[in-house]
């Protein structure tokens, strides 16, 4: 596995690859969720490029940028063991040199859910992903369903800006008790970690209701809120039952639907979602 940081060396390594290239963008501190994306890319592409970049422009002023967990040695060993060809890990100065002033804004899709709670977040995400695409020029790029709105935003950006690549969205990888894997789970105390299964329990309860025939979206939201409120350590930020493509809140569930939520445990904010239909 080659490791690069500067853009010219990254481009020249990329140009040496013959055949198809899969890109897996990450912020590092890798877990099985990230590795599932790498494994899928390995199966589908001749070469795999992974990136590790904790992108400052997608963090709000009061968010966890400075204490975001990092372990480059462990991450690079894991990626090498999976057969990744190139690990590109740029610095913030490389991605945003002095004078930087160009941004990608995906409009309606970023107004609600995470976008409403984290102003500017998706502007940072779309911009950095566009830059990763331009440098690596992958044939396929792999994202997790765990970050459902992010996946929708990237799909929209690729369509709108005519990036010549395919976006692949991979299923959420969970711990045995249902908690979605996340780099941020390390922030949880033992009590919070035990309580954090409430996201999965709330989503499962709403899914059960849906499978029993309930199509009133407010009833599904109420079910999720009810389960979340049974857990004293969980502070709900939002629950949503929205159209899968537009992410607009629904009155009646008809087609493909996204159940999603954001919940605080102390200072740690977790998100999770299920897709219905
Ligand atoms: P991050 O390092 O949090 O930016 O995540 C990098 C990529 O891994 C994103 O496309 C995430 O959606 C994806 N990802 C994160 N957690 C999971 C998970 N539990 N299952 C599947 N994909 C995930």
Tab-separated table of C-alpha atoms and ligand atoms in Angstrom:
chain	number	residue	atom	x	y	z
A	1	UNK	CA	0.000	0.000	0.000
A	2	UNK	CA	1.301	3.425	-0.933
A	3	UNK	CA	0.648	6.368	1.400
A	4	UNK	CA	0.476	9.953	0.176
A	5	UNK	CA	-0.437	13.378	1.431
A	6	UNK	CA	0.473	15.924	-1.286
A	7	UNK	CA	-1.895	16.280	-4.260
A	8	UNK	CA	0.668	15.977	-7.106
A	9	UNK	CA	2.113	12.696	-5.729
A	10	UNK	CA	-1.427	11.376	-5.095
A	11	UNK	CA	-2.414	12.138	-8.700
A	12	UNK	CA	0.681	10.497	-10.121
A	13	UNK	CA	0.125	7.314	-8.061
A	14	UNK	CA	-3.514	7.306	-9.203
A	15	UNK	CA	-2.422	7.650	-12.838
A	16	UNK	CA	-0.206	4.572	-12.469
A	17	UNK	CA	-3.317	2.417	-11.783
A	18	UNK	CA	-4.626	0.460	-14.767
A	19	UNK	CA	-8.294	-0.591	-14.673
A	20	UNK	CA	-11.101	0.613	-12.420
A	21	UNK	CA	-10.602	2.577	-9.212
A	22	UNK	CA	-12.868	2.555	-6.153
A	23	UNK	CA	-12.697	5.389	-3.612
A	24	UNK	CA	-13.586	5.049	0.084
A	25	UNK	CA	-13.559	8.446	1.846
A	26	UNK	CA	-13.261	8.351	5.661
A	27	UNK	CA	-12.284	10.466	8.628
A	28	UNK	CA	-10.268	7.560	10.072
A	29	UNK	CA	-10.510	5.776	13.429
A	30	UNK	CA	-11.730	2.883	11.360
A	31	UNK	CA	-14.260	0.267	12.427
A	32	UNK	CA	-16.071	-2.617	10.738
A	33	UNK	CA	-18.462	-0.180	9.026
A	34	UNK	CA	-15.618	1.544	7.177
A	35	UNK	CA	-13.969	-1.804	6.450
A	36	UNK	CA	-17.171	-3.143	4.864
A	37	UNK	CA	-16.966	-0.301	2.330
A	38	UNK	CA	-13.324	-1.146	1.592
A	39	UNK	CA	-14.161	-4.831	1.176
A	40	UNK	CA	-16.975	-4.053	-1.256
A	41	UNK	CA	-14.685	-1.729	-3.222
A	42	UNK	CA	-12.044	-4.497	-3.341
A	43	UNK	CA	-14.595	-6.927	-4.763
A	44	UNK	CA	-15.845	-4.487	-7.400
A	45	UNK	CA	-12.760	-2.533	-8.522
A	46	UNK	CA	-9.232	-3.283	-9.759
A	47	UNK	CA	-7.710	-0.719	-7.374
A	48	UNK	CA	-8.921	0.796	-4.111
A	49	UNK	CA	-8.027	4.232	-2.787
A	50	UNK	CA	-8.981	5.077	0.804
A	51	UNK	CA	-8.745	8.573	2.211
A	52	UNK	CA	-8.402	9.668	5.812
A	53	UNK	CA	-9.134	13.335	6.336
A	54	UNK	CA	-10.856	14.887	9.332
A	55	UNK	CA	-12.393	17.678	7.282
A	56	UNK	CA	-12.509	20.875	9.354
A	57	UNK	CA	-15.084	22.576	7.130
A	58	UNK	CA	-17.815	20.063	8.006
A	59	UNK	CA	-17.503	20.647	11.769
A	60	UNK	CA	-19.424	23.430	13.486
A	61	UNK	CA	-17.725	25.790	15.949
A	62	UNK	CA	-19.053	23.839	18.955
A	63	UNK	CA	-18.443	20.377	17.519
A	64	UNK	CA	-15.740	17.802	18.206
A	65	UNK	CA	-13.087	18.635	15.531
A	66	UNK	CA	-10.129	18.978	17.909
A	67	UNK	CA	-10.977	15.875	19.921
A	68	UNK	CA	-12.164	13.715	17.015
A	69	UNK	CA	-10.483	10.306	17.644
A	70	UNK	CA	-7.409	9.501	15.543
A	71	UNK	CA	-5.081	6.491	15.191
A	72	UNK	CA	-3.262	6.689	11.878
A	73	UNK	CA	-0.949	3.713	12.468
A	74	UNK	CA	-3.786	1.327	13.325
A	75	UNK	CA	-5.904	2.645	10.423
A	76	UNK	CA	-3.112	2.297	7.863
A	77	UNK	CA	-2.304	-1.247	9.085
A	78	UNK	CA	-5.976	-2.219	8.726
A	79	UNK	CA	-6.255	-0.733	5.235
A	80	UNK	CA	-3.038	-2.420	4.143
A	81	UNK	CA	-4.261	-5.788	5.467
A	82	UNK	CA	-7.398	-5.435	3.321
A	83	UNK	CA	-5.330	-4.820	0.182
A	84	UNK	CA	-5.914	-1.091	-0.293
A	85	UNK	CA	-3.577	0.237	-3.010
A	86	UNK	CA	-3.337	3.870	-1.929
A	87	UNK	CA	-4.070	5.674	1.324
A	88	UNK	CA	-4.314	9.403	0.747
A	89	UNK	CA	-4.279	11.444	3.921
A	90	UNK	CA	-3.942	15.161	3.201
A	91	UNK	CA	-3.613	17.937	5.783
A	92	UNK	CA	-6.123	20.770	6.133
A	93	UNK	CA	-3.512	23.111	4.590
A	94	UNK	CA	-3.256	20.883	1.508
A	95	UNK	CA	-7.036	20.793	1.032
A	96	UNK	CA	-7.688	24.432	1.957
A	97	UNK	CA	-4.558	26.472	1.176
A	98	UNK	CA	-4.513	30.224	1.868
A	99	UNK	CA	-6.917	32.011	-0.461
A	100	UNK	CA	-9.312	29.039	-0.685
A	101	UNK	CA	-12.854	30.296	-1.455
A	102	UNK	CA	-14.860	27.815	-3.533
A	103	UNK	CA	-17.750	25.785	-2.096
A	104	UNK	CA	-20.316	23.236	-3.244
A	105	UNK	CA	-23.858	23.792	-1.922
A	106	UNK	CA	-26.570	21.184	-2.402
A	107	UNK	CA	-29.711	23.167	-1.637
A	108	UNK	CA	-33.094	21.650	-0.638
A	109	UNK	CA	-31.696	18.279	0.464
A	110	UNK	CA	-29.508	19.889	3.116
A	111	UNK	CA	-32.215	22.042	4.740
A	112	UNK	CA	-33.670	19.438	7.125
A	113	UNK	CA	-32.468	16.683	9.490
A	114	UNK	CA	-28.691	16.869	10.016
A	115	UNK	CA	-28.497	19.996	7.862
A	116	UNK	CA	-30.906	21.845	10.165
A	117	UNK	CA	-29.000	20.795	13.299
A	118	UNK	CA	-25.511	21.304	11.851
A	119	UNK	CA	-25.506	24.483	9.712
A	120	UNK	CA	-22.758	24.413	7.081
A	121	UNK	CA	-22.041	20.708	7.640
A	122	UNK	CA	-23.110	19.513	4.190
A	123	UNK	CA	-21.427	22.443	2.448
A	124	UNK	CA	-18.184	21.148	3.967
A	125	UNK	CA	-18.996	17.533	3.102
A	126	UNK	CA	-20.013	18.234	-0.520
A	127	UNK	CA	-16.990	20.451	-1.077
A	128	UNK	CA	-14.439	18.012	0.293
A	129	UNK	CA	-15.988	15.039	-1.504
A	130	UNK	CA	-15.960	16.982	-4.798
A	131	UNK	CA	-12.258	17.679	-4.232
A	132	UNK	CA	-11.565	13.999	-3.441
A	133	UNK	CA	-13.406	13.026	-6.639
A	134	UNK	CA	-11.419	15.524	-8.720
A	135	UNK	CA	-8.049	14.328	-7.428
A	136	UNK	CA	-8.746	10.570	-7.468
A	137	UNK	CA	-11.177	10.408	-10.418
A	138	UNK	CA	-12.673	7.111	-9.199
A	139	UNK	CA	-15.029	4.911	-11.201
A	140	UNK	CA	-17.023	4.107	-8.059
A	141	UNK	CA	-17.221	5.820	-4.664
A	142	UNK	CA	-18.452	4.039	-1.530
A	143	UNK	CA	-20.533	5.593	1.263
A	144	UNK	CA	-22.453	4.175	4.230
A	145	UNK	CA	-26.233	4.178	4.684
A	146	UNK	CA	-25.457	5.075	8.321
A	147	UNK	CA	-25.102	8.683	7.104
A	148	UNK	CA	-28.273	8.594	5.016
A	149	UNK	CA	-28.545	12.323	4.313
A	150	UNK	CA	-24.865	12.486	3.373
A	151	UNK	CA	-25.391	9.664	0.872
A	152	UNK	CA	-28.415	11.476	-0.596
A	153	UNK	CA	-26.450	14.740	-0.854
A	154	UNK	CA	-23.500	13.058	-2.589
A	155	UNK	CA	-25.798	11.236	-5.031
A	156	UNK	CA	-27.466	14.545	-5.877
A	157	UNK	CA	-24.148	16.374	-6.282
A	158	UNK	CA	-22.783	13.657	-8.597
A	159	UNK	CA	-25.897	13.926	-10.751
A	160	UNK	CA	-26.055	17.729	-10.748
A	161	UNK	CA	-22.342	18.312	-11.411
A	162	UNK	CA	-21.973	15.400	-13.867
A	163	UNK	CA	-19.207	13.613	-11.994
A	164	UNK	CA	-18.434	10.559	-14.167
A	165	UNK	CA	-18.685	7.984	-11.394
A	166	UNK	CA	-21.120	5.692	-9.635
A	167	UNK	CA	-22.091	6.232	-5.983
A	168	UNK	CA	-22.461	2.973	-4.052
A	169	UNK	CA	-24.336	3.122	-0.729
A	170	UNK	CA	-23.543	0.207	1.627
A	171	UNK	CA	-25.651	-1.140	4.529
A	172	UNK	CA	-25.081	0.035	8.099
A	173	UNK	CA	-22.817	-2.316	10.074
A	174	UNK	CA	-23.972	-2.777	13.679
A	175	UNK	CA	-22.644	-4.133	16.950
A	176	UNK	CA	-24.255	-7.394	18.161
A	177	UNK	CA	-26.779	-5.415	20.247
A	178	UNK	CA	-27.842	-3.259	17.292
A	179	UNK	CA	-25.827	-0.093	17.965
A	180	UNK	CA	-24.607	1.297	14.634
A	181	UNK	CA	-20.811	1.338	14.528
A	182	UNK	CA	-19.392	4.852	14.718
A	183	UNK	CA	-16.017	6.379	15.506
A	184	UNK	CA	-17.893	8.517	18.038
A	185	UNK	CA	-19.023	5.489	20.097
A	186	UNK	CA	-15.656	5.673	21.945
A	187	UNK	CA	-16.880	8.868	23.636
A	188	UNK	CA	-19.647	6.935	25.459
A	189	UNK	CA	-19.293	5.967	29.134
A	190	UNK	CA	-20.228	2.361	30.010
A	191	UNK	CA	-23.705	3.503	31.104
A	192	UNK	CA	-24.192	5.601	27.970
A	193	UNK	CA	-22.978	2.729	25.774
A	194	UNK	CA	-25.606	0.441	27.301
A	195	UNK	CA	-28.299	3.116	26.884
A	196	UNK	CA	-27.288	3.813	23.268
A	197	UNK	CA	-29.045	0.652	22.034
A	198	UNK	CA	-32.217	2.720	22.408
A	199	UNK	CA	-31.736	4.140	18.882
A	200	UNK	CA	-31.929	0.665	17.375
A	201	UNK	CA	-34.808	-0.274	19.670
A	202	UNK	CA	-36.762	2.852	18.688
A	203	UNK	CA	-36.180	2.311	14.968
A	204	UNK	CA	-37.120	-1.380	15.293
A	205	UNK	CA	-40.333	-0.506	17.155
A	206	UNK	CA	-41.382	1.923	14.397
A	207	UNK	CA	-40.480	-0.651	11.734
A	208	UNK	CA	-42.615	-3.266	13.529
A	209	UNK	CA	-45.524	-0.829	13.535
A	210	UNK	CA	-44.998	-0.168	9.814
A	211	UNK	CA	-44.883	-3.895	9.113
A	212	UNK	CA	-48.122	-4.326	11.029
A	213	UNK	CA	-49.688	-1.938	8.499
A	214	UNK	CA	-49.335	1.532	10.055
A	215	UNK	CA	-48.881	4.193	7.344
A	216	UNK	CA	-49.468	7.335	9.423
A	217	UNK	CA	-46.011	8.944	9.593
A	218	UNK	CA	-46.802	10.821	12.810
A	219	UNK	CA	-47.661	7.517	14.515
A	220	UNK	CA	-44.254	6.151	13.497
A	221	UNK	CA	-42.503	9.287	14.806
A	222	UNK	CA	-44.501	9.026	18.064
A	223	UNK	CA	-43.461	5.386	18.449
A	224	UNK	CA	-39.770	6.301	18.098
A	225	UNK	CA	-40.156	9.202	20.567
A	226	UNK	CA	-41.930	6.902	23.023
A	227	UNK	CA	-39.097	4.362	23.054
A	228	UNK	CA	-36.425	7.101	23.249
A	229	UNK	CA	-38.170	8.747	26.203
A	230	UNK	CA	-38.056	5.440	28.111
A	231	UNK	CA	-34.252	5.797	28.311
A	232	UNK	CA	-33.241	8.420	30.910
A	233	UNK	CA	-29.716	8.960	29.468
A	234	UNK	CA	-31.039	9.627	25.949
A	235	UNK	CA	-31.768	13.251	24.980
A	236	UNK	CA	-33.641	13.220	21.684
A	237	UNK	CA	-32.686	15.951	19.215
A	238	UNK	CA	-35.009	14.908	16.383
A	239	UNK	CA	-36.879	11.936	14.972
A	240	UNK	CA	-37.987	11.883	11.353
A	241	UNK	CA	-40.117	9.877	8.984
A	242	UNK	CA	-39.267	11.310	5.574
A	243	UNK	CA	-39.363	10.509	1.885
A	244	UNK	CA	-36.175	8.579	1.050
A	245	UNK	CA	-35.240	10.739	-1.958
A	246	UNK	CA	-36.428	14.252	-1.106
A	247	UNK	CA	-35.965	13.846	2.691
A	248	UNK	CA	-39.202	15.822	3.179
A	249	UNK	CA	-41.263	14.906	6.261
A	250	UNK	CA	-44.226	12.714	5.381
A	251	UNK	CA	-47.850	12.658	6.526
A	252	UNK	CA	-48.529	9.278	4.963
A	253	UNK	CA	-45.913	6.613	4.232
A	254	UNK	CA	-46.210	5.501	0.618
A	255	UNK	CA	-42.934	4.704	-1.159
A	256	UNK	CA	-39.356	4.260	0.048
A	257	UNK	CA	-39.098	5.986	3.422
A	258	UNK	CA	-36.310	7.003	5.798
A	259	UNK	CA	-36.807	6.721	9.544
A	260	UNK	CA	-33.984	8.656	11.212
A	261	UNK	CA	-32.991	10.239	14.492
A	262	UNK	CA	-30.286	12.135	16.356
A	263	UNK	CA	-29.881	11.550	20.089
A	264	UNK	CA	-27.472	12.956	22.661
A	265	UNK	CA	-25.911	10.866	25.431
A	266	UNK	CA	-24.185	13.486	27.540
A	267	UNK	CA	-22.098	15.436	25.014
A	268	UNK	CA	-22.015	12.594	22.484
A	269	UNK	CA	-24.408	12.880	19.577
A	270	UNK	CA	-25.413	9.675	17.773
A	271	UNK	CA	-27.456	9.260	14.591
A	272	UNK	CA	-29.096	6.192	13.103
A	273	UNK	CA	-31.724	5.285	10.506
A	274	UNK	CA	-33.739	2.499	8.906
A	275	UNK	CA	-35.080	2.425	5.354
A	276	UNK	CA	-38.669	1.217	4.870
A	277	UNK	CA	-40.271	0.038	1.668
B	1	LIG	P1	-16.700	8.727	8.618
B	1	LIG	O1	-15.296	8.278	8.878
B	1	LIG	O2	-17.576	8.771	9.823
B	1	LIG	O3	-16.760	9.981	7.773
B	1	LIG	O4	-17.345	7.588	7.707
B	1	LIG	C1	-16.771	7.240	6.467
B	1	LIG	C2	-17.748	6.422	5.674
B	1	LIG	O5	-18.075	5.238	6.400
B	1	LIG	C3	-19.077	7.162	5.428
B	1	LIG	O6	-19.517	6.887	4.110
B	1	LIG	C4	-19.983	6.554	6.455
B	1	LIG	O7	-21.348	6.601	6.093
B	1	LIG	C5	-19.481	5.118	6.489
B	1	LIG	N1	-19.867	4.488	7.750
B	1	LIG	C6	-19.697	4.980	9.007
B	1	LIG	N2	-20.220	4.138	9.925
B	1	LIG	C7	-20.733	3.092	9.224
B	1	LIG	C8	-21.415	1.882	9.605
B	1	LIG	N3	-21.675	1.592	10.872
B	1	LIG	N4	-21.799	1.045	8.624
B	1	LIG	C9	-21.542	1.326	7.317
B	1	LIG	N5	-20.902	2.442	6.902
B	1	LIG	C10	-20.506	3.308	7.840
